[in-house]
Structures are given as C-alpha cells and as structure tokens.
C-alpha cells in the first residue's frame, strides 16, 4: 500500500534509506570475511561481464566499477539485447542484473553467453524468477515489491547488494586483504545516512529548480568517471516519466559535439564527483547561457550529496560511485512529470516487466 504517499514512486524513493539499512544489517557481517561470496559457491573468474537492461544495466555498471576500481578486475558491461558471445571466454563470470528476473532480453542473452562463460551470478529482486532459476548462484537484492514502473529503490538495493558481493568476492579470492575490506564495508554502512540526507536536502531544493525548467524540451546530464552512469540513470528516469528529451554524456565529450545543443536556458544537470576537470566543462556551458544544475560538491545547486571531495571517505567509495546522487535525480524526474500532469507510476508505452524481445 502506498499509505500517505501521493504515488508509489514517492513511496519507493522515500523507502530507500530504510531499505539500504536493512540490506546492510543482513550483509555486513558476511562481507569483510568473504563469507558472502563463499556462500554463493560461484566459480573462479578472471574477468566480470555485467548483463542487464535499463536501470538494472546502470546498477550493474556501478557494480562492475567496484570490481574494477577496488580489485583491478577487468570488467565489461553488456546491453542484454545486444549480447554477442564473441565478447566472452571461459574466464569471464557473468553478473546478470534484473529486478523482475523475467526480462526476455536477459534470458535470451544468457542462452548465448552462459555456455562460453565461467558461470553466472544473478542479482535479482525476485529469487523465484526465471533468471534466478537458471543461475546456480543467486543474490536476492531484497528491496521488496516495486510497483512504480520507474525503477528507484531496486536500483539502490541492487547497487548496495552488488558492491557488497564485489567486496566479499575480492577478499575471498585474495585480491584485497581483510582490513581493506573492512574499510570498504565501513563506507557501505554510511549509505543509509547519506541517502536520508540526500532526500531531505533534495526535497527542499528540487521543486524550485523544476519551476525554472518546466518549459524546456531538452535536458543534458553530465558526469565524469563514476558519475557518468548516474548521469545516464538521471536521463533515463527523466525520459521515462516526463517524456522530455534527455541526453547523457561523459562531461569531457561535450566539446566534441553536444555543446552545440546548448543555448540560452538549456538545463545541464551535472553529477559533481569533485573531478577538477568539471569546472572547465561547466564554464563552457555557462558561457553559452546554459542553466547549470550541480549535484554534490562545494557550492552546488543540490549540496550535501554526490561524491563531494569534502566527504570523509574511509575505504574509497569515491572510486565506485556517488550512490546518494541518484536521489535528487529521481526526485527531479518525478517533480517534473507531476508538474506536467503525468502519471509517474504508469508512464505511457512502458511495462514493469518486459517479457518480449
Ligand atoms: O526487471 P529488469 O530489471 O530486468 O528490468 C530492466 C528494465 O526494463 C528496467 O530497469 C527499466 O529500464 C525501468 N523501467 C527503468 O526505470
């Protein structure tokens, strides 16, 4: 039931800090000693390929970055509908991400990829699903039912669960030591508070920003490094429920073409992970009259979220992602859609579970 919330999307966004805390209560005792990974009985691997669609693919990319940045594991991400067995080899472990576990593109990709891989680990919100049934190793991301078509709380749950699995795998396979794993686990434990803080700050600020951009038909989302996938997720959410055009780019790509789109008032939403190179990208936007909206970082439009340089980090969470930055992006998309009179829970043309290719 959505209770006092205006819509399921609002409820599911609000639930994120509590879901994060619940997941971590369950997982934290099993991360730094490697027992979470060992309990999956997954095969040995040299490389990781994440597989998914839409928001689940984005969650997978964050998790892949954790494997890569924290443990030096080569990773690729595979858009399930474009999967081709030529990219895999027997040293590659497939990490399949699917909220529903019933997405046809994933099932079809697994037919192709699994036989030429090291094996399959499924991360899903439905452990009784088709994807889960065909995986020997299944991780329940434990977000509870998600009713809104736009994935929100399941993104957060997939990322936290997947990064916990990554840290546990790295220590269990001797790629990092226990004290490093403990520091990384301490970073994860901070996430419920960071998500709650992001909610509080964003709810105060986002409506005013939406006022200013209500009449705009196109939006640009930028990030650098770990921030890029969050820019992509923000743009996906906006397209999906507000039906406005949204593009995402690594900020460094702007000058290679998309900058031509920017004119007076063009909204440019930036996930600021503290990368000093963002400043020159943003001044290029501002010089053309673009409306820069920054998430995270000192003096940002939506402060106190994102990988602020000032955030005290223990284990290196800045290397895999500013998870709490997704909260203002979700709220921004929802607020804009509501102001346009749209149904945020049931966007046109879309289904919660996509069972056709
Ligand atoms: O159930 P799945 O996670 O496999 O679904 C994948 C996508 O269809 C899904 O994430 C879609 O992109 C969402 N509606 C995005 O909010």
mmCIF file of N, CA and C in Angstrom, residues 263-329:
data_model
loop_
_atom_site.group_PDB
_atom_site.id
_atom_site.type_symbol
_atom_site.label_atom_id
_atom_site.label_comp_id
_atom_site.label_asym_id
_atom_site.label_seq_id
_atom_site.Cartn_x
_atom_site.Cartn_y
_atom_site.Cartn_z
ATOM 1 N N UNK A 263 21.996 26.281 -25.599
ATOM 2 C CA UNK A 263 21.766 27.710 -25.830
ATOM 3 C C UNK A 263 21.158 28.316 -24.566
ATOM 4 N N UNK A 264 20.617 29.504 -24.689
ATOM 5 C CA UNK A 264 20.116 30.223 -23.515
ATOM 6 C C UNK A 264 19.113 29.366 -22.735
ATOM 7 N N UNK A 265 19.437 29.055 -21.509
ATOM 8 C CA UNK A 265 18.491 28.355 -20.630
ATOM 9 C C UNK A 265 18.499 26.846 -20.730
ATOM 10 N N UNK A 266 19.303 26.247 -21.615
ATOM 11 C CA UNK A 266 19.323 24.775 -21.701
ATOM 12 C C UNK A 266 19.713 24.186 -20.341
ATOM 13 N N UNK A 267 18.863 23.323 -19.759
ATOM 14 C CA UNK A 267 19.231 22.747 -18.460
ATOM 15 C C UNK A 267 20.325 21.690 -18.620
ATOM 16 N N UNK A 268 21.394 21.849 -17.865
ATOM 17 C CA UNK A 268 22.512 20.903 -17.874
ATOM 18 C C UNK A 268 22.717 20.442 -16.436
ATOM 19 N N UNK A 269 22.393 19.186 -16.190
ATOM 20 C CA UNK A 269 22.439 18.645 -14.825
ATOM 21 C C UNK A 269 23.742 17.868 -14.675
ATOM 22 N N UNK A 270 24.515 18.214 -13.666
ATOM 23 C CA UNK A 270 25.868 17.674 -13.545
ATOM 24 C C UNK A 270 26.030 16.925 -12.232
ATOM 25 N N UNK A 271 26.428 15.658 -12.327
ATOM 26 C CA UNK A 271 26.780 14.910 -11.120
ATOM 27 C C UNK A 271 28.231 15.253 -10.816
ATOM 28 N N UNK A 272 28.422 16.038 -9.757
ATOM 29 C CA UNK A 272 29.756 16.564 -9.450
ATOM 30 C C UNK A 272 30.456 15.631 -8.469
ATOM 31 N N UNK A 273 31.379 14.848 -8.978
ATOM 32 C CA UNK A 273 32.117 13.913 -8.118
ATOM 33 C C UNK A 273 33.432 14.528 -7.652
ATOM 34 N N UNK A 274 33.543 15.841 -7.793
ATOM 35 C CA UNK A 274 34.744 16.512 -7.315
ATOM 36 C C UNK A 274 35.888 16.478 -8.313
ATOM 37 N N UNK A 275 35.631 15.977 -9.523
ATOM 38 C CA UNK A 275 36.688 15.962 -10.534
ATOM 39 C C UNK A 275 36.976 17.396 -10.963
ATOM 40 N N UNK A 276 38.225 17.871 -10.767
ATOM 41 C CA UNK A 276 38.509 19.286 -11.043
ATOM 42 C C UNK A 276 38.291 19.670 -12.502
ATOM 43 N N UNK A 277 38.305 18.677 -13.401
ATOM 44 C CA UNK A 277 38.121 18.997 -14.820
ATOM 45 C C UNK A 277 36.684 19.406 -15.150
ATOM 46 N N UNK A 278 35.751 19.129 -14.225
ATOM 47 C CA UNK A 278 34.360 19.512 -14.500
ATOM 48 C C UNK A 278 34.213 21.028 -14.635
ATOM 49 N N UNK A 279 35.040 21.759 -13.881
ATOM 50 C CA UNK A 279 34.876 23.220 -13.851
ATOM 51 C C UNK A 279 34.960 23.818 -15.249
ATOM 52 N N UNK A 280 35.915 23.369 -16.044
ATOM 53 C CA UNK A 280 36.040 23.981 -17.373
ATOM 54 C C UNK A 280 34.886 23.540 -18.276
ATOM 55 N N UNK A 281 34.413 22.294 -18.101
ATOM 56 C CA UNK A 281 33.252 21.852 -18.873
ATOM 57 C C UNK A 281 32.035 22.723 -18.560
ATOM 58 N N UNK A 282 31.883 23.024 -17.278
ATOM 59 C CA UNK A 282 30.705 23.796 -16.864
ATOM 60 C C UNK A 282 30.807 25.251 -17.287
ATOM 61 N N UNK A 283 32.028 25.776 -17.308
ATOM 62 C CA UNK A 283 32.119 27.172 -17.749
ATOM 63 C C UNK A 283 31.834 27.275 -19.248
ATOM 64 N N UNK A 284 32.119 26.214 -20.003
ATOM 65 C CA UNK A 284 31.746 26.226 -21.426
ATOM 66 C C UNK A 284 30.220 26.290 -21.581
ATOM 67 N N UNK A 285 29.527 25.557 -20.707
ATOM 68 C CA UNK A 285 28.053 25.569 -20.739
ATOM 69 C C UNK A 285 27.539 26.952 -20.349
ATOM 70 N N UNK A 286 28.079 27.472 -19.233
ATOM 71 C CA UNK A 286 27.600 28.760 -18.726
ATOM 72 C C UNK A 286 27.852 29.869 -19.748
ATOM 73 N N UNK A 287 28.980 29.786 -20.447
ATOM 74 C CA UNK A 287 29.316 30.833 -21.431
ATOM 75 C C UNK A 287 28.300 30.876 -22.573
ATOM 76 N N UNK A 288 27.598 29.765 -22.806
ATOM 77 C CA UNK A 288 26.569 29.732 -23.863
ATOM 78 C C UNK A 288 25.177 29.945 -23.296
ATOM 79 N N UNK A 289 25.092 30.322 -22.034
ATOM 80 C CA UNK A 289 23.789 30.624 -21.426
ATOM 81 C C UNK A 289 23.085 29.419 -20.842
ATOM 82 N N UNK A 290 23.752 28.265 -20.812
ATOM 83 C CA UNK A 290 23.123 27.062 -20.249
ATOM 84 C C UNK A 290 22.832 27.238 -18.766
ATOM 85 N N UNK A 291 21.766 26.569 -18.314
ATOM 86 C CA UNK A 291 21.391 26.626 -16.889
ATOM 87 C C UNK A 291 22.031 25.425 -16.209
ATOM 88 N N UNK A 292 23.133 25.653 -15.500
ATOM 89 C CA UNK A 292 23.869 24.554 -14.869
ATOM 90 C C UNK A 292 23.260 24.223 -13.506
ATOM 91 N N UNK A 293 22.933 22.951 -13.326
ATOM 92 C CA UNK A 293 22.405 22.467 -12.044
ATOM 93 C C UNK A 293 23.384 21.407 -11.546
ATOM 94 N N UNK A 294 24.061 21.671 -10.444
ATOM 95 C CA UNK A 294 25.075 20.711 -9.981
ATOM 96 C C UNK A 294 24.577 19.914 -8.781
ATOM 97 N N UNK A 295 24.903 18.645 -8.796
ATOM 98 C CA UNK A 295 24.535 17.741 -7.703
ATOM 99 C C UNK A 295 25.819 17.321 -7.011
ATOM 100 N N UNK A 296 25.968 17.739 -5.752
ATOM 101 C CA UNK A 296 27.171 17.386 -4.995
ATOM 102 C C UNK A 296 28.271 18.407 -5.204
ATOM 103 N N UNK A 297 29.262 18.332 -4.343
ATOM 104 C CA UNK A 297 30.391 19.250 -4.481
ATOM 105 C C UNK A 297 30.119 20.553 -3.746
ATOM 106 N N UNK A 298 31.201 21.257 -3.452
ATOM 107 C CA UNK A 298 31.076 22.514 -2.717
ATOM 108 C C UNK A 298 30.308 23.530 -3.554
ATOM 109 N N UNK A 299 29.398 24.249 -2.918
ATOM 110 C CA UNK A 299 28.671 25.318 -3.600
ATOM 111 C C UNK A 299 27.727 24.828 -4.684
ATOM 112 N N UNK A 300 27.304 23.578 -4.613
ATOM 113 C CA UNK A 300 26.465 23.037 -5.681
ATOM 114 C C UNK A 300 25.003 23.444 -5.502
ATOM 115 N N UNK A 301 24.221 23.284 -6.587
ATOM 116 C CA UNK A 301 22.800 23.612 -6.527
ATOM 117 C C UNK A 301 22.085 22.684 -5.550
ATOM 118 N N UNK A 302 22.443 21.405 -5.590
ATOM 119 C CA UNK A 302 21.880 20.427 -4.655
ATOM 120 C C UNK A 302 23.055 19.901 -3.837
ATOM 121 N N UNK A 303 23.343 20.573 -2.710
ATOM 122 C CA UNK A 303 24.571 20.236 -1.967
ATOM 123 C C UNK A 303 24.414 18.986 -1.112
ATOM 124 N N UNK A 304 25.474 18.608 -0.503
ATOM 125 C CA UNK A 304 25.480 17.543 0.512
ATOM 126 C C UNK A 304 25.161 16.177 -0.050
ATOM 127 N N UNK A 305 25.167 16.047 -1.345
ATOM 128 C CA UNK A 305 25.004 14.726 -1.937
ATOM 129 C C UNK A 305 26.059 14.585 -3.028
ATOM 130 N N UNK A 306 26.236 13.365 -3.495
ATOM 131 C CA UNK A 306 27.260 13.151 -4.503
ATOM 132 C C UNK A 306 28.611 13.011 -3.825
ATOM 133 N N UNK A 307 29.610 12.666 -4.633
ATOM 134 C CA UNK A 307 30.919 12.408 -4.055
ATOM 135 C C UNK A 307 31.666 13.686 -3.793
ATOM 136 N N UNK A 308 31.175 14.455 -2.839
ATOM 137 C CA UNK A 308 31.887 15.685 -2.507
ATOM 138 C C UNK A 308 33.307 15.358 -2.091
ATOM 139 N N UNK A 309 34.232 16.197 -2.526
ATOM 140 C CA UNK A 309 35.628 15.998 -2.140
ATOM 141 C C UNK A 309 35.778 16.097 -0.627
ATOM 142 N N UNK A 310 34.840 16.823 -0.005
ATOM 143 C CA UNK A 310 34.977 17.047 1.429
ATOM 144 C C UNK A 310 34.410 15.872 2.238
ATOM 145 N N UNK A 311 33.787 14.918 1.542
ATOM 146 C CA UNK A 311 33.173 13.814 2.272
ATOM 147 C C UNK A 311 34.272 12.929 2.871
ATOM 148 N N UNK A 312 34.221 12.678 4.164
ATOM 149 C CA UNK A 312 35.267 11.825 4.720
ATOM 150 C C UNK A 312 35.092 10.381 4.262
ATOM 151 N N UNK A 313 36.025 9.901 3.498
ATOM 152 C CA UNK A 313 35.940 8.549 2.961
ATOM 153 C C UNK A 313 36.948 7.668 3.668
ATOM 154 N N UNK A 314 36.542 6.478 3.958
ATOM 155 C CA UNK A 314 37.444 5.559 4.635
ATOM 156 C C UNK A 314 38.080 4.632 3.608
ATOM 157 N N UNK A 315 37.227 3.921 2.901
ATOM 158 C CA UNK A 315 37.751 2.843 2.068
ATOM 159 C C UNK A 315 37.858 3.148 0.592
ATOM 160 N N UNK A 316 37.291 4.253 0.125
ATOM 161 C CA UNK A 316 37.407 4.555 -1.297
ATOM 162 C C UNK A 316 36.086 4.429 -2.043
ATOM 163 N N UNK A 317 34.983 4.759 -1.371
ATOM 164 C CA UNK A 317 33.680 4.711 -2.018
ATOM 165 C C UNK A 317 33.649 5.647 -3.229
ATOM 166 N N UNK A 318 34.493 6.695 -3.162
ATOM 167 C CA UNK A 318 34.538 7.630 -4.288
ATOM 168 C C UNK A 318 34.991 6.942 -5.568
ATOM 169 N N UNK A 319 35.563 5.759 -5.444
ATOM 170 C CA UNK A 319 36.058 5.094 -6.644
ATOM 171 C C UNK A 319 34.979 4.279 -7.335
ATOM 172 N N UNK A 320 33.872 3.979 -6.665
ATOM 173 C CA UNK A 320 32.821 3.224 -7.363
ATOM 174 C C UNK A 320 31.546 4.000 -7.591
ATOM 175 N N UNK A 321 31.253 5.013 -6.776
ATOM 176 C CA UNK A 321 30.060 5.761 -7.151
ATOM 177 C C UNK A 321 29.421 6.588 -6.076
ATOM 178 N N UNK A 322 28.836 7.699 -6.480
ATOM 179 C CA UNK A 322 28.139 8.576 -5.545
ATOM 180 C C UNK A 322 26.675 8.152 -5.427
ATOM 181 N N UNK A 323 26.425 7.026 -4.756
ATOM 182 C CA UNK A 323 25.086 6.426 -4.821
ATOM 183 C C UNK A 323 23.976 7.399 -4.453
ATOM 184 N N UNK A 324 24.213 8.212 -3.418
ATOM 185 C CA UNK A 324 23.118 9.082 -2.966
ATOM 186 C C UNK A 324 22.762 10.153 -3.998
ATOM 187 N N UNK A 325 23.626 10.339 -5.003
ATOM 188 C CA UNK A 325 23.301 11.322 -6.050
ATOM 189 C C UNK A 325 22.090 10.892 -6.876
ATOM 190 N N UNK A 326 21.722 9.607 -6.799
ATOM 191 C CA UNK A 326 20.561 9.173 -7.577
ATOM 192 C C UNK A 326 19.263 9.764 -7.007
ATOM 193 N N UNK A 327 19.277 10.094 -5.724
ATOM 194 C CA UNK A 327 18.035 10.563 -5.081
ATOM 195 C C UNK A 327 17.534 11.871 -5.704
ATOM 196 N N UNK A 328 18.358 12.937 -5.775
ATOM 197 C CA UNK A 328 17.852 14.152 -6.431
ATOM 198 C C UNK A 328 17.487 13.924 -7.896
ATOM 199 N N UNK A 329 18.171 13.000 -8.564
ATOM 200 C CA UNK A 329 17.839 12.734 -9.965
ATOM 201 C C UNK A 329 16.453 12.102 -10.074
#
